Short mmCIF file of C-alpha atoms in Angstrom, two decimals:
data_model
loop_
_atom_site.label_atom_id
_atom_site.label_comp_id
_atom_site.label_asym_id
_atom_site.label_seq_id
_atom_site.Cartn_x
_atom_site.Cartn_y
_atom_site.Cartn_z
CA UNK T 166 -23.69 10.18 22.09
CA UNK T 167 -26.10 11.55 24.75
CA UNK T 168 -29.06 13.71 23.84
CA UNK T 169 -27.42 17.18 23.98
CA UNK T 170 -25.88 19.41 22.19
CA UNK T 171 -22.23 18.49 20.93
CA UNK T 172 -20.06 20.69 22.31
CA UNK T 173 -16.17 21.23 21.19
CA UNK T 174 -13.03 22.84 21.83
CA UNK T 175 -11.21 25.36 20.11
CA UNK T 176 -7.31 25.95 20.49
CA UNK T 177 -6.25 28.96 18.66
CA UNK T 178 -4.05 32.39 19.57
CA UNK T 179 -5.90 34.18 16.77
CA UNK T 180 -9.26 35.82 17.65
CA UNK T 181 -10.18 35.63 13.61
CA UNK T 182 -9.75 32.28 12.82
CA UNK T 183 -11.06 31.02 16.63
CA UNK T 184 -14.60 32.75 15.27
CA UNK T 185 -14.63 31.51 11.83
CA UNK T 186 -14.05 27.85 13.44
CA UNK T 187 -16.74 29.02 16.40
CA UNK T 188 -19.25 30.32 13.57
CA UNK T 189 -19.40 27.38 11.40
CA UNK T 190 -20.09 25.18 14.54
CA UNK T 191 -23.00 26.58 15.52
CA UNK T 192 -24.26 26.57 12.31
CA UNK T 193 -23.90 22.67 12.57
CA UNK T 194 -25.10 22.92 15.80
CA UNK T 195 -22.42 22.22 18.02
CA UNK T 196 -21.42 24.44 21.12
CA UNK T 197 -17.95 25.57 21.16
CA UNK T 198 -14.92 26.75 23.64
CA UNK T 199 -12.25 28.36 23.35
CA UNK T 200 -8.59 28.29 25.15
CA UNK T 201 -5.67 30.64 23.48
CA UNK T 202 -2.86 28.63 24.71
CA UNK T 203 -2.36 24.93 26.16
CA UNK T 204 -2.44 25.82 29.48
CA UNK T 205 -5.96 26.71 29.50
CA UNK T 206 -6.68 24.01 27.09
CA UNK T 207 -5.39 21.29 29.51
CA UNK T 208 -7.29 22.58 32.17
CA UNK T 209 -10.72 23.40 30.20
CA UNK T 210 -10.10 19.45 29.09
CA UNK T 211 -9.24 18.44 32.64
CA UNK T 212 -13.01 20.05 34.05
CA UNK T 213 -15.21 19.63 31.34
CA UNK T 214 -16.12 16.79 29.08
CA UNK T 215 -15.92 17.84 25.22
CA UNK T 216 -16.66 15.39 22.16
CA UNK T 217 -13.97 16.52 20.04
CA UNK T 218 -11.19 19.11 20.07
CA UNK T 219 -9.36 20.92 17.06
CA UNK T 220 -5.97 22.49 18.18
CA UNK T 221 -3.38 24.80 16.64
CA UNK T 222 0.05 23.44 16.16
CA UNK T 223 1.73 26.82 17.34
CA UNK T 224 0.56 27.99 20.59
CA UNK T 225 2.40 30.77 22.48
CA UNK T 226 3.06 28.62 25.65
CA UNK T 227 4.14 25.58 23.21
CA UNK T 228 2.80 23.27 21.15
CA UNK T 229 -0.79 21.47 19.59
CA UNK T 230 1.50 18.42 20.09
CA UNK T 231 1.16 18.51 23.90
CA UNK T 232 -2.66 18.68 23.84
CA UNK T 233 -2.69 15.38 21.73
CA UNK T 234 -0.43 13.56 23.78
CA UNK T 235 -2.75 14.85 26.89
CA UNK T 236 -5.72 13.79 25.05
CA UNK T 237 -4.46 10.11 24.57
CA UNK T 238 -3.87 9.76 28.37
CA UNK T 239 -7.67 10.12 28.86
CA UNK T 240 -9.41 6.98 29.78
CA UNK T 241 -11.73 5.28 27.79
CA UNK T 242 -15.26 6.73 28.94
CA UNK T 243 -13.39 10.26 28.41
CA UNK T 244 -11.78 9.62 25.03
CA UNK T 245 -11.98 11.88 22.65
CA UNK T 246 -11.31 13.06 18.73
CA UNK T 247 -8.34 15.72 18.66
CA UNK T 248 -7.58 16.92 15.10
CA UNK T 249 -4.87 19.94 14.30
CA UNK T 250 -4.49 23.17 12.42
CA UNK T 251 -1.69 23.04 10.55
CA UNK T 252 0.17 25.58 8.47
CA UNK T 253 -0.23 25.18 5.00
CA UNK T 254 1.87 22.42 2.69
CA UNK T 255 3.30 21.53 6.68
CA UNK T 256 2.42 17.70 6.02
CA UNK T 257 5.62 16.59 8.76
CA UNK T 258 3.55 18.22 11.44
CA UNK T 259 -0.10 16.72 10.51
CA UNK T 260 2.07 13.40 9.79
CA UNK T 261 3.61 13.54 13.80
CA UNK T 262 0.25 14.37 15.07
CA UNK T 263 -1.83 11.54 13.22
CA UNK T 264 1.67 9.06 14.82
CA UNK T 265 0.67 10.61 18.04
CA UNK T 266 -3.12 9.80 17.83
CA UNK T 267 -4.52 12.89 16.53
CA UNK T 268 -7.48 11.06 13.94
CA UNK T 269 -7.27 14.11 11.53
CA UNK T 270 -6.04 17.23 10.50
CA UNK T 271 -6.59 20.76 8.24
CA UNK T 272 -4.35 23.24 6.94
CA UNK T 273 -4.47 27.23 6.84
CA UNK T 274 -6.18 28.77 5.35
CA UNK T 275 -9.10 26.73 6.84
CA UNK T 276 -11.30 25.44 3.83
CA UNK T 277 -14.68 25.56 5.21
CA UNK T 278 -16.44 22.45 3.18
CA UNK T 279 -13.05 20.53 4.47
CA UNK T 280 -13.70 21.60 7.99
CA UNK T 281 -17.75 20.99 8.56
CA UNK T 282 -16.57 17.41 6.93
CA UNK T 283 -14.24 17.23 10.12
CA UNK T 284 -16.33 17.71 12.74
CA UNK T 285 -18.65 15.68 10.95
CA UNK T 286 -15.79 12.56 11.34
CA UNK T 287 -15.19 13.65 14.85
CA UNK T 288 -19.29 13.28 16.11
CA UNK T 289 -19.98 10.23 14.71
CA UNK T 290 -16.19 9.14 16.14
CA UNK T 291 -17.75 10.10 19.58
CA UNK T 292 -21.11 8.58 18.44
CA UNK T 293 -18.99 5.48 18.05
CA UNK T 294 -17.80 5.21 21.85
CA UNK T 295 -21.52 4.46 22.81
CA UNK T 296 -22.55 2.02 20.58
CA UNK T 297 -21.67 -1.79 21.60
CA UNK T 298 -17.77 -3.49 20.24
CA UNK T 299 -17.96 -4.81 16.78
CA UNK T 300 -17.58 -8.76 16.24
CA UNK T 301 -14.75 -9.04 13.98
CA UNK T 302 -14.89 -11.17 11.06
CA UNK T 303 -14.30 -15.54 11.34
CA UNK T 304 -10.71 -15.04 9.95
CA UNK T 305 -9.51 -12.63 12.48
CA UNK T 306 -10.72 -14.52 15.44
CA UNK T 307 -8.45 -16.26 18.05
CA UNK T 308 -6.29 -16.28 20.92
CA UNK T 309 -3.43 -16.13 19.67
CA UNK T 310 -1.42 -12.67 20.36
CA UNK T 311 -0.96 -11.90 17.19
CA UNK T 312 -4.25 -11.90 16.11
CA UNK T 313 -5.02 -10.33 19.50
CA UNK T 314 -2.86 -7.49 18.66
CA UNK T 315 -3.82 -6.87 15.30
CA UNK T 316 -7.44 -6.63 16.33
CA UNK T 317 -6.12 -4.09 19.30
CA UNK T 318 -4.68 -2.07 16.14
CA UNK T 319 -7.55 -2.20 14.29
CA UNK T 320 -9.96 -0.74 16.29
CA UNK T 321 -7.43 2.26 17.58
CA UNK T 322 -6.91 3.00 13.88
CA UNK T 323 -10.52 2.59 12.98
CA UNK T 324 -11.00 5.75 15.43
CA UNK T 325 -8.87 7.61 13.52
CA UNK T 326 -8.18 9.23 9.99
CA UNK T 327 -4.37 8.49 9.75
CA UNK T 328 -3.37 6.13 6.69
CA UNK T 329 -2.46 2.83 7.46
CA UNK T 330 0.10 0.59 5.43
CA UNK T 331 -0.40 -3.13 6.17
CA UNK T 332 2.28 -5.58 5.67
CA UNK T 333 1.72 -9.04 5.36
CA UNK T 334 2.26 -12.45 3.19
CA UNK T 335 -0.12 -13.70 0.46
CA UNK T 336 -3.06 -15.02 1.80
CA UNK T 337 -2.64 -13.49 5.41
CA UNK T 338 -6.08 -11.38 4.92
CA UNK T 339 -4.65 -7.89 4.29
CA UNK T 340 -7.88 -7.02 2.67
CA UNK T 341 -9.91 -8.64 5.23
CA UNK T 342 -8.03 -5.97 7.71
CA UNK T 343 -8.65 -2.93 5.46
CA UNK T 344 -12.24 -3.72 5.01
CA UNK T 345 -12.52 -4.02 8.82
CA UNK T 346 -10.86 -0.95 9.33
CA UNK T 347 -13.56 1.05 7.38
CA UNK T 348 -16.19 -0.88 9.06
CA UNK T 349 -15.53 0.20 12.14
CA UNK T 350 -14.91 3.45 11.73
CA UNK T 351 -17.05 6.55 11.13
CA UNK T 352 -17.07 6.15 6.65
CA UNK T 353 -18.66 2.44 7.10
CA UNK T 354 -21.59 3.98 5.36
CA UNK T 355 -19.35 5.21 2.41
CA UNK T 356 -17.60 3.13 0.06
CA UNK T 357 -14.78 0.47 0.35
CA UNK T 358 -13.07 0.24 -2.81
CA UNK T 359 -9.99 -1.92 -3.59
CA UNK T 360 -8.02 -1.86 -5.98
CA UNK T 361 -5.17 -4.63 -6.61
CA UNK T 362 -2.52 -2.95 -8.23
CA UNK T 363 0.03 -5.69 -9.38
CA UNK T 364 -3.16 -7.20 -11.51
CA UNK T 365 -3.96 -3.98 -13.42
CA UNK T 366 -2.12 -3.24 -16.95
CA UNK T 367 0.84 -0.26 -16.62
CA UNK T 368 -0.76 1.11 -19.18
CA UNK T 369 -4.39 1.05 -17.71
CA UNK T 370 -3.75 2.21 -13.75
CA UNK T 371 -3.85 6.13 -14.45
CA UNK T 372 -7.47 5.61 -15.82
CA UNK T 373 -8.55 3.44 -13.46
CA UNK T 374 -7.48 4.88 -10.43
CA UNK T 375 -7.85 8.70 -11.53
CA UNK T 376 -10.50 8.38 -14.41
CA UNK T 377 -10.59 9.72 -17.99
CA UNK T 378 -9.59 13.38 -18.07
CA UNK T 379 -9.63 16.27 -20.62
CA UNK T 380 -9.75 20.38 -20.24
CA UNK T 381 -13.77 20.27 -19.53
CA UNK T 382 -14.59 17.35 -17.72
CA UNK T 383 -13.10 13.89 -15.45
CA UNK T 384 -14.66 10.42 -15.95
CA UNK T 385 -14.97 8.63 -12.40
CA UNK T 386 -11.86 6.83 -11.65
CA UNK T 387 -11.78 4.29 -8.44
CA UNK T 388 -10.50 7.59 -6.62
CA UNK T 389 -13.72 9.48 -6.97
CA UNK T 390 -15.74 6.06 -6.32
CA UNK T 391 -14.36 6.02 -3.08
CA UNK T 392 -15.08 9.76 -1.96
CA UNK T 393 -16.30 9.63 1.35
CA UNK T 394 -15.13 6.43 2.17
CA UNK T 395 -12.14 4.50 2.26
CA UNK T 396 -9.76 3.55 -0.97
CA UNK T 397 -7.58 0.10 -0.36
CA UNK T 398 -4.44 -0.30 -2.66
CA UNK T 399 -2.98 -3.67 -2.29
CA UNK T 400 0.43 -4.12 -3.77
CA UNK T 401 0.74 -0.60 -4.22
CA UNK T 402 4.39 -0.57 -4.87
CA UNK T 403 3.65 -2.27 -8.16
CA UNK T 404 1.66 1.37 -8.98
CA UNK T 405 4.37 3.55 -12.11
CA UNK T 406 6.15 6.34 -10.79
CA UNK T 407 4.48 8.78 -12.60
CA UNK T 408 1.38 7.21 -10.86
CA UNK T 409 3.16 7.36 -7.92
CA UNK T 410 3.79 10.97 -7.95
CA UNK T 411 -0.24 11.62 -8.95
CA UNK T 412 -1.70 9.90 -6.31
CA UNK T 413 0.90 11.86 -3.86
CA UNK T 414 -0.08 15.40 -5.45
CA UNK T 415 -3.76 14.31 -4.71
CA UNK T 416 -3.29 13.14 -1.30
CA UNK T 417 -1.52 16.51 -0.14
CA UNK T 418 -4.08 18.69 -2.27
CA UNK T 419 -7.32 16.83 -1.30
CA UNK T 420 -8.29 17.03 -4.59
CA UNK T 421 -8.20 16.04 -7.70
CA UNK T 422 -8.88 17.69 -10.69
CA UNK T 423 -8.94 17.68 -14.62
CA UNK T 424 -5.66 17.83 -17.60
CA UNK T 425 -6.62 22.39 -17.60
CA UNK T 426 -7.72 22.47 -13.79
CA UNK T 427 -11.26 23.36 -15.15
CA UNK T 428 -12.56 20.75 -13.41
CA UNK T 429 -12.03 20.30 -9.46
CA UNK T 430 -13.30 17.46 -6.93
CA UNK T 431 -12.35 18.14 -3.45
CA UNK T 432 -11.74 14.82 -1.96
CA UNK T 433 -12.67 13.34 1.32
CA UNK T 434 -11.29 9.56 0.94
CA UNK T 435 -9.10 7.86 3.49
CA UNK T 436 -6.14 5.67 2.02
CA UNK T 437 -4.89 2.47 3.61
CA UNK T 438 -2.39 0.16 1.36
CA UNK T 439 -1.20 -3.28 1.74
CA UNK T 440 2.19 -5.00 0.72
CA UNK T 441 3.94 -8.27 1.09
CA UNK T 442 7.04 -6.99 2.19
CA UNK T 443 7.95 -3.62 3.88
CA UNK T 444 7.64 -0.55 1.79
CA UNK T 445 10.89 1.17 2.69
CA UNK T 446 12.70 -1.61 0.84
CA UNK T 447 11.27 -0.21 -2.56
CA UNK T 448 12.10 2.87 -1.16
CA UNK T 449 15.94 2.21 -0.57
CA UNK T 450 15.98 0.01 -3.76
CA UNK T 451 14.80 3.86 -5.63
CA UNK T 452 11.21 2.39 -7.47
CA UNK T 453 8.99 3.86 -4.52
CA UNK T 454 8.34 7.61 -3.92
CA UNK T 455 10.10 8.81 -0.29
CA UNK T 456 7.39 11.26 -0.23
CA UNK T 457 4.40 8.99 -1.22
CA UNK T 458 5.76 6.42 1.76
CA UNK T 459 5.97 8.93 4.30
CA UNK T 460 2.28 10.36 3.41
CA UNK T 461 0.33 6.33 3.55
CA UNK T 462 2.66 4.87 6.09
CA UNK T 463 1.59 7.05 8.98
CA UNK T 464 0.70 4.06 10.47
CA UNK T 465 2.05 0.45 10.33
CA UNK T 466 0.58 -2.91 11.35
CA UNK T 467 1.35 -6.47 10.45
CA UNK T 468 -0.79 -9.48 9.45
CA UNK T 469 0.69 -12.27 10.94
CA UNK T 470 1.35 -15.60 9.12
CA UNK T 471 -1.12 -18.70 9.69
CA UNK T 472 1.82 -20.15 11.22
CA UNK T 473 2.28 -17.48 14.02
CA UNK T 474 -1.42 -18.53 14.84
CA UNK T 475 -0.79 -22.34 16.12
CA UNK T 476 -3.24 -21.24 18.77
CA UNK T 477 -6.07 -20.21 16.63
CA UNK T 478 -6.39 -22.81 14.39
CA UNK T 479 -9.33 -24.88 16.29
CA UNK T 480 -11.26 -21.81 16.04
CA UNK T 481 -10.34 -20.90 12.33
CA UNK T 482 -11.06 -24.46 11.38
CA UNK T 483 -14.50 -24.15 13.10
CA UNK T 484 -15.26 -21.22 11.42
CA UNK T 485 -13.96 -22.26 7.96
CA UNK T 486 -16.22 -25.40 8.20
CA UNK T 487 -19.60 -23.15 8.95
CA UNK T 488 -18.55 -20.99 5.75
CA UNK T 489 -18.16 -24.17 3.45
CA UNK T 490 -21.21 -25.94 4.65
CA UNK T 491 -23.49 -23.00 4.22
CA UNK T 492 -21.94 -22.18 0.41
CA UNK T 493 -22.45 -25.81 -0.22
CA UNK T 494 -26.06 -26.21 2.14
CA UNK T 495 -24.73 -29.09 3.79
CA UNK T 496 -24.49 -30.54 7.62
CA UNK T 497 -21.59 -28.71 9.13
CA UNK T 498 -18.52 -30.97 8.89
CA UNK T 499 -16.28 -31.40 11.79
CA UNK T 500 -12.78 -31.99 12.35
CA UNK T 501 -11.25 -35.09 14.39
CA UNK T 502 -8.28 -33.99 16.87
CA UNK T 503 -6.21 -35.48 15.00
CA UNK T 504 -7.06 -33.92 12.32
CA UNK T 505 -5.97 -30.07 14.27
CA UNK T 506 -3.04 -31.64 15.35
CA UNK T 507 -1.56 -32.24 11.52
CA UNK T 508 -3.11 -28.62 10.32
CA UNK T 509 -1.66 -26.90 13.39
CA UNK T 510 1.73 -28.76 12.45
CA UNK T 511 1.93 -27.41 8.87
CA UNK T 512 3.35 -24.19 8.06
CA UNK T 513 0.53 -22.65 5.74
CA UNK T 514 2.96 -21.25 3.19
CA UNK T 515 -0.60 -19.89 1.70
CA UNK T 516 -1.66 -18.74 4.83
CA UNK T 517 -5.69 -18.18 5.60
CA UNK T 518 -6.20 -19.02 1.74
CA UNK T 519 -4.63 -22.03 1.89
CA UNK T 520 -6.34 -23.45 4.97
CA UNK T 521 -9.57 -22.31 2.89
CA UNK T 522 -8.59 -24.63 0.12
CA UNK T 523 -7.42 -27.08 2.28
CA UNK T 524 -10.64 -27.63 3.88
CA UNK T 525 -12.66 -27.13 1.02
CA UNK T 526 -11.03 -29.88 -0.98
CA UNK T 527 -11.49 -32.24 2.35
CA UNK T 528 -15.16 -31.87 2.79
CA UNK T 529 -15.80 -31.88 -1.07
CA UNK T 530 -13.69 -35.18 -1.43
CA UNK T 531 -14.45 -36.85 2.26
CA UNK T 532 -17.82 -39.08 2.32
CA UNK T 533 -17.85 -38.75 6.01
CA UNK T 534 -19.01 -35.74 8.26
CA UNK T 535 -16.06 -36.01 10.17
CA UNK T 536 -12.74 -34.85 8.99
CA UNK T 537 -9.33 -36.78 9.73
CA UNK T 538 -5.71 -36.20 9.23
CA UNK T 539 -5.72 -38.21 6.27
CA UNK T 540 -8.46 -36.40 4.26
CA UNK T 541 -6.61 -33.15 4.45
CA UNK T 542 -3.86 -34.17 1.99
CA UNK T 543 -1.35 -31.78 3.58
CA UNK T 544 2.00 -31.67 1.25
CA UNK T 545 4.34 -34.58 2.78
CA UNK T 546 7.40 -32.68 3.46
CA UNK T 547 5.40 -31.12 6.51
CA UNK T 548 5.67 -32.92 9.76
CA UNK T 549 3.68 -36.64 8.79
CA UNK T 550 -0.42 -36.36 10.31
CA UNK T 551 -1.33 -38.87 12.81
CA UNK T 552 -3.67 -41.51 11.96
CA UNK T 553 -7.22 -41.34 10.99
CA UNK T 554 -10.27 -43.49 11.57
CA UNK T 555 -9.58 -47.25 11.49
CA UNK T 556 -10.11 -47.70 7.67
CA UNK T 557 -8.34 -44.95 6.36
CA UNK T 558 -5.21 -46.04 8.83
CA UNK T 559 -5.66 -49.47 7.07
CA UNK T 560 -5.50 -47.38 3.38
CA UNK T 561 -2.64 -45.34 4.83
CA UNK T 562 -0.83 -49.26 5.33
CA UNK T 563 -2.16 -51.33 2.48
CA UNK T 564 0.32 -52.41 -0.47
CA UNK T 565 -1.32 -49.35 -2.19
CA UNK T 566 -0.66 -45.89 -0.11
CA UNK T 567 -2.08 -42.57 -1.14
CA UNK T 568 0.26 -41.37 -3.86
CA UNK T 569 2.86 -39.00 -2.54
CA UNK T 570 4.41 -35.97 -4.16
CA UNK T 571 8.18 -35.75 -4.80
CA UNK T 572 10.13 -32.05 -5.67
CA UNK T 573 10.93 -31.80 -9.10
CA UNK T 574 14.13 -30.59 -8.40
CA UNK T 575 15.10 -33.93 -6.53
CA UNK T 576 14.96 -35.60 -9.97
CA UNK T 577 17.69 -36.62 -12.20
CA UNK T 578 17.59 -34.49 -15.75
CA UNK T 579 14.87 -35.24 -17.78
CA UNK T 580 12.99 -37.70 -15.47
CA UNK T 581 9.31 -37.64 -13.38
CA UNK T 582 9.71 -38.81 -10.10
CA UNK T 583 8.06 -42.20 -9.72
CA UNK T 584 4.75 -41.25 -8.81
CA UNK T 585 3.67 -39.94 -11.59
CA UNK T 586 2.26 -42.51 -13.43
CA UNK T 587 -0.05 -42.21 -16.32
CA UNK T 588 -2.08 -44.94 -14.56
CA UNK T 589 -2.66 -42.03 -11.96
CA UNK T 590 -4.06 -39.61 -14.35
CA UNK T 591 -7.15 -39.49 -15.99
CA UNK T 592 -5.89 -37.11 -18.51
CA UNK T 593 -3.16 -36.01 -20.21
CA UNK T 594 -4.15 -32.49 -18.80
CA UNK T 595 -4.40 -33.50 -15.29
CA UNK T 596 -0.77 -35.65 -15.53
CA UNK T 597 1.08 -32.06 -16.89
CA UNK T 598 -0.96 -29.91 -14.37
CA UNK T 599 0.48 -31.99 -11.53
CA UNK T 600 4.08 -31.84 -12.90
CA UNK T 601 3.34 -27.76 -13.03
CA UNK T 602 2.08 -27.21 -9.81
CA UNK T 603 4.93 -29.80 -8.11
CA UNK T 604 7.45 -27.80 -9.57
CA UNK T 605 6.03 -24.31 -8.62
CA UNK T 606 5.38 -24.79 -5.37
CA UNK T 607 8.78 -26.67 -4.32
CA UNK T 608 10.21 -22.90 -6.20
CA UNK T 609 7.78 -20.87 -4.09
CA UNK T 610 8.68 -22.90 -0.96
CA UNK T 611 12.53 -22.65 -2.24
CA UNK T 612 12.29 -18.70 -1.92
CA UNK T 613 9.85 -18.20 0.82
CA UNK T 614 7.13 -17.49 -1.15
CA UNK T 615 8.48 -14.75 -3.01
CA UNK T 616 7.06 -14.78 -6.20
CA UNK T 617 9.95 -12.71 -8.32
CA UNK T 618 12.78 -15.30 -7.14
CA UNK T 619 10.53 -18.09 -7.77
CA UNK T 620 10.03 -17.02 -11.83
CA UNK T 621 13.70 -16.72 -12.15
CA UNK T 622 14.50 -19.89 -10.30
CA UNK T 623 11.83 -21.35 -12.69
CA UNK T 624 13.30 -19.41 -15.82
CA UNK T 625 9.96 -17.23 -16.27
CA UNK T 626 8.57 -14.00 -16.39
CA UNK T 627 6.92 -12.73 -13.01
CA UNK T 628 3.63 -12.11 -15.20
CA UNK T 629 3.97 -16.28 -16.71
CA UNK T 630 4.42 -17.10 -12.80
CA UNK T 631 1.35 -14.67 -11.66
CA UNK T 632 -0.75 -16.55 -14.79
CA UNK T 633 -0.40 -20.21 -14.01
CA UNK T 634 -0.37 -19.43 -10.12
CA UNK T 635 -4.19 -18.36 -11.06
CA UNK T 636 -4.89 -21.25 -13.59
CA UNK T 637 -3.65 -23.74 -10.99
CA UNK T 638 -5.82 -21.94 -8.09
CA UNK T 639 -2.87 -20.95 -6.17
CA UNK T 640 -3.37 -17.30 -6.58
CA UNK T 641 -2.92 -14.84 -3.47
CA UNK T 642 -5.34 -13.14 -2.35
#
């Protein structure tokens, strides 16, 4: 932001609450306007540069709603933070504003603390139109235009307040997008704090997400860790509905307070969530809260599947590579054509993660710097890779080939498919491991990676599955 005085603009028909706002301003040093209806708003907008704007939703020539919409058609250099007034427990108005690219809003009666932390947002919002892009991280580099979109998403909802719900299969770096979301926005100074809901005991979440609370006093929970920053709930429709209904009263109140009310945080957090499937299916299916969906699903993106990404894998690869040969303080390993050719022909049912392990295993195993087909082990009922160097070609054809994994399921009853020999196995351990993971993985591939039909198509539990997907390293993210 230049070296002058911030100035802003107020919206409001009423005199009283246009000083109040003006007041407290100037007391933060910032310089304020004021237009009584959104004809004179447009115009004071259209001859005047401002560095934020807070509107009224009610205006006696129409509504706050035009103003935003106005303030979105602004090009870049004259972009600007619009947040609305909105009257109070109105959370279907704030919620169509934040959709129309209004980055906050505050109710009536105007809390003053919850204001000054507003304009607060807005200036270093503005600050952040002057200060040079943001490299985004290894995994969300590429091409591709999925990735390219996502990253478009990410930093318009970076410049805003609005909670974001991100959808997106294991191992597609839903995390990886929340966390880049808060750095790039105005709270990357405050906390990011995750919390992975489908891993937490039902009878542990209220504590850890709200703290320990009696009449006198509230133990920090994750919710008060992340106060001024940003609070990331993967798998959040595995949260109870009771917790379900909390978290909702605390997002609408701002606050959160102890079991008698004695005790009161206001709250300045924003929320973005994750799942692997879309939240409104819970909803129809009656174990998420309408309410709670409508308030953290203001905004929607996707994170697209490794195998929408054919076009980023050289890059990902390249990147991947640098990561492992830094952890391990090695050369940098590379990766033979041939060797892109057979990853960008796999699916990636394990997405990012599984190209991680993938490449991991390769360079830990491989003797060579350079990586081929062949070294990868990709499962073989993916599209066959193409040959590697002369010698391992010559492996590939010998009277002995690499030892190739058959689905369980294409057994007869009670048999192991031939190549699983004791003669492979070092240990007992290692022989029943391989069994395990053959026969989870042709379930999870069975049912798209959906983890629920793959217990019962394995006849057990969801929390047996979750277990020995961890033991066995294939854990999501």
């Amino acid at each position: 932001m230049p070296d002058r005085q911030p100035i802003a603009l107020i919206v409001d028909d009423e005199p009283d609450i246009c000083d109040l706002i003006s007041m407290t301003l100037r007391r933060m040093d910032v310089k304020a306007d004021v237009a009584m209806s959104v004809a004179e708003a447009k115009r004071r907008l259209s001859e005047k540069c401002y560095d934020f704007c807070l509107t009224d939703m009610r205006l006696p020539d129409g509504e706050g709603l035009e103003i935003v919409e106005k303030v979105q058609d602004f090009p870049a250099e004259r972009s600007l933070p619009i947040a609305v007034i909105t009257a109070h427990g109105n959370m279907d108005t704030a919620i169509t504003a934040l959709k129309l690219g209004a980055f906050d809003f505050v109710s009536k009666p105007v809390n003053l603390e919850r204001l000054r932390s507003l304009v607060q947002l807005a200036l270093r919002l503005n600050e952040g139109r002057h200060i040079e892009q943001q490299e985004f991280p290894p995994l969300l580099q590429g091409p591709s235009e999925p990735i390219q979109k996502l990253r478009s998403q990410i930093e318009k909802i970076a410049r805003s307040e609005a909670p974001a719900h991100i959808i997106g299969e294991a191992g597609t770096g839903k995390e990886l997008t929340a966390r880049t979301i808060h750095e790039q926005s105005p709270r990357s100074d405050k906390p990011f704090i995750p919390m992975y809901c489908a891993t937490i005991p039902a009878g542990s979440i209220e504590e850890t997400l709200f703290g320990r609370s009696d009449t006198n006093s509230l133990s920090a929970g994750l919710v008060l860790a992340a106060n001024g920053g940003t609070l990331f709930l993967d798998e959040i429709s595995c949260l109870p509905p009771e917790t379900q209904v909390k978290l909702l009263q605390i997002i609408q109140d701002k606050a959160i307070s102890s079991t008698g009310g004695d005790v009161v945080h206001d709250l300045d957090i924003r929320i973005l969530s994750a799942s692997q499937t879309p939240l409104i299916e819970e909803v129809r299916a009656g174990r998420f809260h309408s309410d709670l969906y409508y308030r953290i699903n203001v905004i929607e993106l996707h994170a697209p599947p490794l195998r929408q990404r054919h076009d980023d894998i050289p890059l990902l690869v390249r990147n991947t590579l640098r990561k492992i040969s830094a952890d391990q303080r090695g050369a940098i390993p590379k990766a033979s054509q041939d060797a892109i050719t057979a990853l960008q022909a796999y699916s990636f049912p394990g997405n990012l993660l599984e190209l991680e392990n993938i490449l991991e295993r390769a360079v830990t195993l491989c003797e060579r710097n350079t990586l081929y087909a062949a070294d990868l082990l990709i499962p073989r009922d993916q599209p066959a890779p193409m040959p590697g160097p002369p010698e391992v070609a010559k492996q590939q054809n010998s009277s002995n080939p690499l030892p190739q994994l058959t689905p369980l399921t294409e057994c007869g009853p009670g048999a192991y498919p031939g190549q699983f020999s004791a003669s492979d196995y070092s240990t007992l351990d290692e022989f029943l491991q391989t069994i395990e993971r053959t026969a989870i993985e042709d379930a999870l591939d069975k049912t798209d990676w959906n983890r629920t039909a793959a217990a019962e198509k394995l006849g057990i539990s969801f929390r047996s599955l979750r277990y020995r997907l961890k033991k066995l390293g294939l854990e999501n993210e």
